[in-house]
Amino acid sequence: MRQGKKTARRTTLGLFCVGIVLMTGLLAGCSLWSQPQPQPQPQPPGPVGQKDFTAQNDALKQLFPAKSGFIWAYDGFAEYSHMMELKAVSLTDGQTVYTVAGEIGDPSGGEAKFDLSLALTYTIKEGVLLQNKTAPRMMDTFAAIELLRGPLNVQSQWEQKTRDASGKEYQLVCTITEIKEEKGLKTYTIEYKDKNSDFYEKRQIRQGSGIVFFEKKIRLNNEPIEMGYYLYEEASGYRK
């Protein structure tokens, strides 16, 4: 009898040890599976959070002449005209800047006493084309305006706030309404409509030539008037 009890105890003890070994293995396995495994992390192409505007900037650069010396001659409403020249193209801090100088036409034949000078910069940065002007008699309404914002697709839209010379603020809804291609060159039509009035501006910008058409609506004695100017092709371009 005692021998049988000893044998039974040995068997129970052996099963108990086996159970402990199995439980230890299971717990170790669970611990391994529960720990997160390191995953390879993709390397960003540049600084964290920085968007790549290279393609959009390149598309905007195609809208302008590649080098200085280009002449723009414009004619327009009520004997309006202006002529200007691309003086320099520079790259500064990742921005492409086109420096332009010229003069507003004098229909009085030299009798005008006001300032007819014109100075413009077109700046391309972060997928945006900006125009800044110092030209009191130029028909364009705003001293500073976003002319275009990528991507350059039909119905691409954005909003901006800007002010005219009197300080009046405009909230413009800007839309690329049309893209036409002729002789391998694209022309973009952009409308800039004020949210709070019937005021608008419209421009057409062509690859290689810049602005080729401008139009705006104003009110004179509470009557709407449309005025504008266009590129006089025969007098524009590089001098031969």
JSON list of C-alpha atoms in Angstrom, two decimals, residues 50-207:
[
{"chain": "A", "resi": 50, "resn": "GLN", "atom": "CA", "xyz": [7.10, 70.58, -45.83]},
{"chain": "A", "resi": 51, "resn": "LYS", "atom": "CA", "xyz": [5.13, 70.23, -49.06]},
{"chain": "A", "resi": 52, "resn": "ASP", "atom": "CA", "xyz": [6.95, 69.92, -52.37]},
{"chain": "A", "resi": 53, "resn": "PHE", "atom": "CA", "xyz": [5.83, 72.75, -54.71]},
{"chain": "A", "resi": 54, "resn": "THR", "atom": "CA", "xyz": [8.41, 72.06, -57.42]},
{"chain": "A", "resi": 55, "resn": "ALA", "atom": "CA", "xyz": [5.93, 70.94, -60.08]},
{"chain": "A", "resi": 56, "resn": "GLN", "atom": "CA", "xyz": [3.54, 73.83, -59.42]},
{"chain": "A", "resi": 57, "resn": "ASN", "atom": "CA", "xyz": [6.36, 76.40, -59.41]},
{"chain": "A", "resi": 58, "resn": "ASP", "atom": "CA", "xyz": [7.70, 75.01, -62.69]},
{"chain": "A", "resi": 59, "resn": "ALA", "atom": "CA", "xyz": [4.24, 75.28, -64.28]},
{"chain": "A", "resi": 60, "resn": "LEU", "atom": "CA", "xyz": [4.01, 78.93, -63.19]},
{"chain": "A", "resi": 61, "resn": "LYS", "atom": "CA", "xyz": [7.49, 79.72, -64.53]},
{"chain": "A", "resi": 62, "resn": "GLN", "atom": "CA", "xyz": [6.38, 78.57, -67.96]},
{"chain": "A", "resi": 63, "resn": "LEU", "atom": "CA", "xyz": [3.99, 81.53, -68.07]},
{"chain": "A", "resi": 64, "resn": "PHE", "atom": "CA", "xyz": [6.81, 84.07, -68.31]},
{"chain": "A", "resi": 65, "resn": "PRO", "atom": "CA", "xyz": [9.69, 84.78, -70.66]},
{"chain": "A", "resi": 66, "resn": "ALA", "atom": "CA", "xyz": [12.82, 82.93, -69.60]},
{"chain": "A", "resi": 67, "resn": "LYS", "atom": "CA", "xyz": [15.22, 85.88, -69.74]},
{"chain": "A", "resi": 68, "resn": "SER", "atom": "CA", "xyz": [15.30, 89.65, -69.42]},
{"chain": "A", "resi": 69, "resn": "GLY", "atom": "CA", "xyz": [14.70, 92.02, -72.34]},
{"chain": "A", "resi": 70, "resn": "PHE", "atom": "CA", "xyz": [11.12, 90.99, -73.14]},
{"chain": "A", "resi": 71, "resn": "ILE", "atom": "CA", "xyz": [8.83, 93.93, -74.02]},
{"chain": "A", "resi": 72, "resn": "TRP", "atom": "CA", "xyz": [5.09, 94.08, -73.29]},
{"chain": "A", "resi": 73, "resn": "ALA", "atom": "CA", "xyz": [2.97, 96.68, -75.13]},
{"chain": "A", "resi": 74, "resn": "TYR", "atom": "CA", "xyz": [-0.67, 97.02, -74.10]},
{"chain": "A", "resi": 75, "resn": "ASP", "atom": "CA", "xyz": [-3.55, 98.99, -75.58]},
{"chain": "A", "resi": 76, "resn": "GLY", "atom": "CA", "xyz": [-6.97, 99.38, -74.06]},
{"chain": "A", "resi": 77, "resn": "PHE", "atom": "CA", "xyz": [-10.09, 101.26, -73.05]},
{"chain": "A", "resi": 78, "resn": "ALA", "atom": "CA", "xyz": [-10.38, 105.01, -73.78]},
{"chain": "A", "resi": 79, "resn": "GLU", "atom": "CA", "xyz": [-6.86, 105.38, -75.24]},
{"chain": "A", "resi": 80, "resn": "TYR", "atom": "CA", "xyz": [-5.30, 103.64, -72.26]},
{"chain": "A", "resi": 81, "resn": "SER", "atom": "CA", "xyz": [-1.89, 102.04, -72.88]},
{"chain": "A", "resi": 82, "resn": "HIS", "atom": "CA", "xyz": [1.25, 101.02, -71.08]},
{"chain": "A", "resi": 83, "resn": "MET", "atom": "CA", "xyz": [4.60, 99.56, -72.07]},
{"chain": "A", "resi": 84, "resn": "MET", "atom": "CA", "xyz": [7.00, 97.68, -69.85]},
{"chain": "A", "resi": 85, "resn": "GLU", "atom": "CA", "xyz": [10.18, 95.61, -70.01]},
{"chain": "A", "resi": 86, "resn": "LEU", "atom": "CA", "xyz": [11.41, 92.56, -68.12]},
{"chain": "A", "resi": 87, "resn": "LYS", "atom": "CA", "xyz": [14.57, 93.88, -66.46]},
{"chain": "A", "resi": 88, "resn": "ALA", "atom": "CA", "xyz": [15.71, 90.84, -64.49]},
{"chain": "A", "resi": 89, "resn": "VAL", "atom": "CA", "xyz": [14.87, 87.28, -63.54]},
{"chain": "A", "resi": 90, "resn": "SER", "atom": "CA", "xyz": [16.33, 86.22, -60.20]},
{"chain": "A", "resi": 91, "resn": "LEU", "atom": "CA", "xyz": [16.18, 83.27, -57.82]},
{"chain": "A", "resi": 92, "resn": "THR", "atom": "CA", "xyz": [16.26, 84.24, -54.14]},
{"chain": "A", "resi": 93, "resn": "ASP", "atom": "CA", "xyz": [15.51, 81.98, -51.16]},
{"chain": "A", "resi": 94, "resn": "GLY", "atom": "CA", "xyz": [13.67, 79.54, -53.39]},
{"chain": "A", "resi": 95, "resn": "GLN", "atom": "CA", "xyz": [11.56, 82.30, -54.97]},
{"chain": "A", "resi": 96, "resn": "THR", "atom": "CA", "xyz": [11.66, 83.26, -58.64]},
{"chain": "A", "resi": 97, "resn": "VAL", "atom": "CA", "xyz": [11.28, 87.03, -59.05]},
{"chain": "A", "resi": 98, "resn": "TYR", "atom": "CA", "xyz": [10.58, 88.85, -62.33]},
{"chain": "A", "resi": 99, "resn": "THR", "atom": "CA", "xyz": [11.40, 92.57, -62.10]},
{"chain": "A", "resi": 100, "resn": "VAL", "atom": "CA", "xyz": [9.55, 94.79, -64.56]},
{"chain": "A", "resi": 101, "resn": "ALA", "atom": "CA", "xyz": [9.68, 98.54, -65.26]},
{"chain": "A", "resi": 102, "resn": "GLY", "atom": "CA", "xyz": [7.83, 100.74, -67.71]},
{"chain": "A", "resi": 103, "resn": "GLU", "atom": "CA", "xyz": [5.49, 103.65, -68.23]},
{"chain": "A", "resi": 104, "resn": "ILE", "atom": "CA", "xyz": [1.80, 104.40, -68.67]},
{"chain": "A", "resi": 105, "resn": "GLY", "atom": "CA", "xyz": [0.92, 105.99, -72.01]},
{"chain": "A", "resi": 106, "resn": "ASP", "atom": "CA", "xyz": [0.15, 109.71, -72.03]},
{"chain": "A", "resi": 107, "resn": "PRO", "atom": "CA", "xyz": [-2.81, 110.43, -74.35]},
{"chain": "A", "resi": 108, "resn": "SER", "atom": "CA", "xyz": [-2.38, 114.17, -73.74]},
{"chain": "A", "resi": 109, "resn": "GLY", "atom": "CA", "xyz": [0.86, 114.22, -75.70]},
{"chain": "A", "resi": 110, "resn": "GLY", "atom": "CA", "xyz": [3.07, 115.22, -72.81]},
{"chain": "A", "resi": 111, "resn": "GLU", "atom": "CA", "xyz": [0.79, 117.64, -71.02]},
{"chain": "A", "resi": 112, "resn": "ALA", "atom": "CA", "xyz": [-0.02, 115.26, -68.14]},
{"chain": "A", "resi": 113, "resn": "LYS", "atom": "CA", "xyz": [1.44, 116.34, -64.80]},
{"chain": "A", "resi": 114, "resn": "PHE", "atom": "CA", "xyz": [0.86, 113.14, -62.84]},
{"chain": "A", "resi": 115, "resn": "ASP", "atom": "CA", "xyz": [3.17, 110.17, -62.27]},
{"chain": "A", "resi": 116, "resn": "LEU", "atom": "CA", "xyz": [3.14, 107.76, -65.22]},
{"chain": "A", "resi": 117, "resn": "SER", "atom": "CA", "xyz": [5.90, 105.45, -64.00]},
{"chain": "A", "resi": 118, "resn": "LEU", "atom": "CA", "xyz": [5.31, 101.73, -63.59]},
{"chain": "A", "resi": 119, "resn": "ALA", "atom": "CA", "xyz": [7.19, 99.16, -61.50]},
{"chain": "A", "resi": 120, "resn": "LEU", "atom": "CA", "xyz": [6.07, 95.55, -61.09]},
{"chain": "A", "resi": 121, "resn": "THR", "atom": "CA", "xyz": [7.36, 92.35, -59.59]},
{"chain": "A", "resi": 122, "resn": "TYR", "atom": "CA", "xyz": [5.98, 88.91, -60.29]},
{"chain": "A", "resi": 123, "resn": "THR", "atom": "CA", "xyz": [7.02, 86.43, -57.61]},
{"chain": "A", "resi": 124, "resn": "ILE", "atom": "CA", "xyz": [6.62, 82.65, -57.75]},
{"chain": "A", "resi": 125, "resn": "LYS", "atom": "CA", "xyz": [6.82, 80.79, -54.45]},
{"chain": "A", "resi": 126, "resn": "GLU", "atom": "CA", "xyz": [5.09, 77.77, -52.90]},
{"chain": "A", "resi": 127, "resn": "GLY", "atom": "CA", "xyz": [2.85, 77.24, -55.91]},
{"chain": "A", "resi": 128, "resn": "VAL", "atom": "CA", "xyz": [1.58, 80.85, -55.98]},
{"chain": "A", "resi": 129, "resn": "LEU", "atom": "CA", "xyz": [2.11, 83.67, -58.51]},
{"chain": "A", "resi": 130, "resn": "LEU", "atom": "CA", "xyz": [2.05, 87.11, -56.84]},
{"chain": "A", "resi": 131, "resn": "GLN", "atom": "CA", "xyz": [1.90, 90.52, -58.50]},
{"chain": "A", "resi": 132, "resn": "ASN", "atom": "CA", "xyz": [3.09, 93.63, -56.67]},
{"chain": "A", "resi": 133, "resn": "LYS", "atom": "CA", "xyz": [2.89, 96.99, -58.38]},
{"chain": "A", "resi": 134, "resn": "THR", "atom": "CA", "xyz": [3.90, 100.58, -57.83]},
{"chain": "A", "resi": 135, "resn": "ALA", "atom": "CA", "xyz": [2.02, 102.31, -60.63]},
{"chain": "A", "resi": 136, "resn": "PRO", "atom": "CA", "xyz": [-0.59, 104.89, -59.62]},
{"chain": "A", "resi": 137, "resn": "ARG", "atom": "CA", "xyz": [-2.05, 105.17, -63.13]},
{"chain": "A", "resi": 138, "resn": "MET", "atom": "CA", "xyz": [-2.05, 101.50, -64.08]},
{"chain": "A", "resi": 139, "resn": "MET", "atom": "CA", "xyz": [-5.54, 100.11, -64.67]},
{"chain": "A", "resi": 140, "resn": "ASP", "atom": "CA", "xyz": [-5.05, 97.13, -62.33]},
{"chain": "A", "resi": 141, "resn": "THR", "atom": "CA", "xyz": [-6.94, 97.75, -59.07]},
{"chain": "A", "resi": 142, "resn": "PHE", "atom": "CA", "xyz": [-4.69, 96.26, -56.41]},
{"chain": "A", "resi": 143, "resn": "ALA", "atom": "CA", "xyz": [-1.11, 96.97, -55.36]},
{"chain": "A", "resi": 144, "resn": "ALA", "atom": "CA", "xyz": [-0.77, 93.31, -54.33]},
{"chain": "A", "resi": 145, "resn": "ILE", "atom": "CA", "xyz": [-2.73, 90.31, -55.61]},
{"chain": "A", "resi": 146, "resn": "GLU", "atom": "CA", "xyz": [-2.35, 86.55, -56.07]},
{"chain": "A", "resi": 147, "resn": "LEU", "atom": "CA", "xyz": [-2.71, 86.10, -59.82]},
{"chain": "A", "resi": 148, "resn": "LEU", "atom": "CA", "xyz": [-2.62, 82.30, -59.78]},
{"chain": "A", "resi": 149, "resn": "ARG", "atom": "CA", "xyz": [-2.44, 79.45, -57.33]},
{"chain": "A", "resi": 150, "resn": "GLY", "atom": "CA", "xyz": [-1.68, 75.86, -58.29]},
{"chain": "A", "resi": 151, "resn": "PRO", "atom": "CA", "xyz": [-2.69, 73.32, -59.33]},
{"chain": "A", "resi": 152, "resn": "LEU", "atom": "CA", "xyz": [-3.42, 74.88, -62.73]},
{"chain": "A", "resi": 153, "resn": "ASN", "atom": "CA", "xyz": [-6.66, 73.03, -63.49]},
{"chain": "A", "resi": 154, "resn": "VAL", "atom": "CA", "xyz": [-10.03, 74.23, -64.75]},
{"chain": "A", "resi": 155, "resn": "GLN", "atom": "CA", "xyz": [-12.26, 75.19, -61.80]},
{"chain": "A", "resi": 156, "resn": "SER", "atom": "CA", "xyz": [-9.34, 75.36, -59.36]},
{"chain": "A", "resi": 157, "resn": "GLN", "atom": "CA", "xyz": [-10.44, 77.97, -56.83]},
{"chain": "A", "resi": 158, "resn": "TRP", "atom": "CA", "xyz": [-9.09, 79.93, -53.89]},
{"chain": "A", "resi": 159, "resn": "GLU", "atom": "CA", "xyz": [-9.95, 83.06, -51.90]},
{"chain": "A", "resi": 160, "resn": "GLN", "atom": "CA", "xyz": [-7.91, 86.09, -50.93]},
{"chain": "A", "resi": 161, "resn": "LYS", "atom": "CA", "xyz": [-8.32, 89.45, -49.24]},
{"chain": "A", "resi": 162, "resn": "THR", "atom": "CA", "xyz": [-6.69, 92.58, -50.63]},
{"chain": "A", "resi": 163, "resn": "ARG", "atom": "CA", "xyz": [-7.19, 96.35, -50.68]},
{"chain": "A", "resi": 164, "resn": "ASP", "atom": "CA", "xyz": [-7.38, 99.04, -53.33]},
{"chain": "A", "resi": 165, "resn": "ALA", "atom": "CA", "xyz": [-5.54, 102.38, -53.23]},
{"chain": "A", "resi": 166, "resn": "SER", "atom": "CA", "xyz": [-8.25, 103.95, -51.04]},
{"chain": "A", "resi": 167, "resn": "GLY", "atom": "CA", "xyz": [-7.93, 101.19, -48.45]},
{"chain": "A", "resi": 168, "resn": "LYS", "atom": "CA", "xyz": [-11.22, 99.46, -49.29]},
{"chain": "A", "resi": 169, "resn": "GLU", "atom": "CA", "xyz": [-11.03, 95.72, -48.65]},
{"chain": "A", "resi": 170, "resn": "TYR", "atom": "CA", "xyz": [-12.15, 93.13, -51.17]},
{"chain": "A", "resi": 171, "resn": "GLN", "atom": "CA", "xyz": [-12.74, 89.44, -50.54]},
{"chain": "A", "resi": 172, "resn": "LEU", "atom": "CA", "xyz": [-12.04, 87.82, -53.88]},
{"chain": "A", "resi": 173, "resn": "VAL", "atom": "CA", "xyz": [-13.15, 84.38, -54.98]},
{"chain": "A", "resi": 174, "resn": "CYS", "atom": "CA", "xyz": [-10.65, 83.40, -57.68]},
{"chain": "A", "resi": 175, "resn": "THR", "atom": "CA", "xyz": [-11.35, 80.69, -60.26]},
{"chain": "A", "resi": 176, "resn": "ILE", "atom": "CA", "xyz": [-9.51, 79.28, -63.27]},
{"chain": "A", "resi": 177, "resn": "THR", "atom": "CA", "xyz": [-12.50, 79.25, -65.62]},
{"chain": "A", "resi": 178, "resn": "GLU", "atom": "CA", "xyz": [-10.86, 78.10, -68.85]},
{"chain": "A", "resi": 179, "resn": "ILE", "atom": "CA", "xyz": [-7.65, 76.67, -70.29]},
{"chain": "A", "resi": 180, "resn": "LYS", "atom": "CA", "xyz": [-7.10, 76.88, -74.04]},
{"chain": "A", "resi": 181, "resn": "GLU", "atom": "CA", "xyz": [-4.17, 75.54, -76.00]},
{"chain": "A", "resi": 182, "resn": "GLU", "atom": "CA", "xyz": [-3.09, 77.02, -79.33]},
{"chain": "A", "resi": 183, "resn": "LYS", "atom": "CA", "xyz": [0.15, 76.29, -81.17]},
{"chain": "A", "resi": 184, "resn": "GLY", "atom": "CA", "xyz": [1.36, 74.32, -78.17]},
{"chain": "A", "resi": 185, "resn": "LEU", "atom": "CA", "xyz": [0.87, 77.20, -75.71]},
{"chain": "A", "resi": 186, "resn": "LYS", "atom": "CA", "xyz": [-1.73, 77.21, -72.95]},
{"chain": "A", "resi": 187, "resn": "THR", "atom": "CA", "xyz": [-3.74, 80.30, -72.03]},
{"chain": "A", "resi": 188, "resn": "TYR", "atom": "CA", "xyz": [-5.36, 80.41, -68.59]},
{"chain": "A", "resi": 189, "resn": "THR", "atom": "CA", "xyz": [-8.45, 82.55, -67.91]},
{"chain": "A", "resi": 190, "resn": "ILE", "atom": "CA", "xyz": [-8.86, 83.56, -64.28]},
{"chain": "A", "resi": 191, "resn": "GLU", "atom": "CA", "xyz": [-11.76, 85.47, -62.73]},
{"chain": "A", "resi": 192, "resn": "TYR", "atom": "CA", "xyz": [-11.49, 87.36, -59.43]},
{"chain": "A", "resi": 193, "resn": "LYS", "atom": "CA", "xyz": [-14.99, 88.13, -58.08]},
{"chain": "A", "resi": 194, "resn": "ASP", "atom": "CA", "xyz": [-15.69, 90.16, -54.96]},
{"chain": "A", "resi": 195, "resn": "LYS", "atom": "CA", "xyz": [-18.00, 88.41, -52.48]},
{"chain": "A", "resi": 196, "resn": "ASN", "atom": "CA", "xyz": [-19.67, 91.65, -51.40]},
{"chain": "A", "resi": 197, "resn": "SER", "atom": "CA", "xyz": [-20.30, 93.47, -54.69]},
{"chain": "A", "resi": 198, "resn": "ASP", "atom": "CA", "xyz": [-20.50, 92.98, -58.46]},
{"chain": "A", "resi": 199, "resn": "PHE", "atom": "CA", "xyz": [-16.84, 94.03, -58.84]},
{"chain": "A", "resi": 200, "resn": "TYR", "atom": "CA", "xyz": [-14.60, 91.61, -60.69]},
{"chain": "A", "resi": 201, "resn": "GLU", "atom": "CA", "xyz": [-11.32, 91.41, -62.54]},
{"chain": "A", "resi": 202, "resn": "LYS", "atom": "CA", "xyz": [-10.45, 88.95, -65.29]},
{"chain": "A", "resi": 203, "resn": "ARG", "atom": "CA", "xyz": [-7.06, 88.03, -66.71]},
{"chain": "A", "resi": 204, "resn": "GLN", "atom": "CA", "xyz": [-5.75, 85.77, -69.41]},
{"chain": "A", "resi": 205, "resn": "ILE", "atom": "CA", "xyz": [-2.21, 84.54, -68.88]},
{"chain": "A", "resi": 206, "resn": "ARG", "atom": "CA", "xyz": [-0.39, 82.73, -71.68]},
{"chain": "A", "resi": 207, "resn": "GLN", "atom": "CA", "xyz": [2.66, 80.52, -71.50]}
]
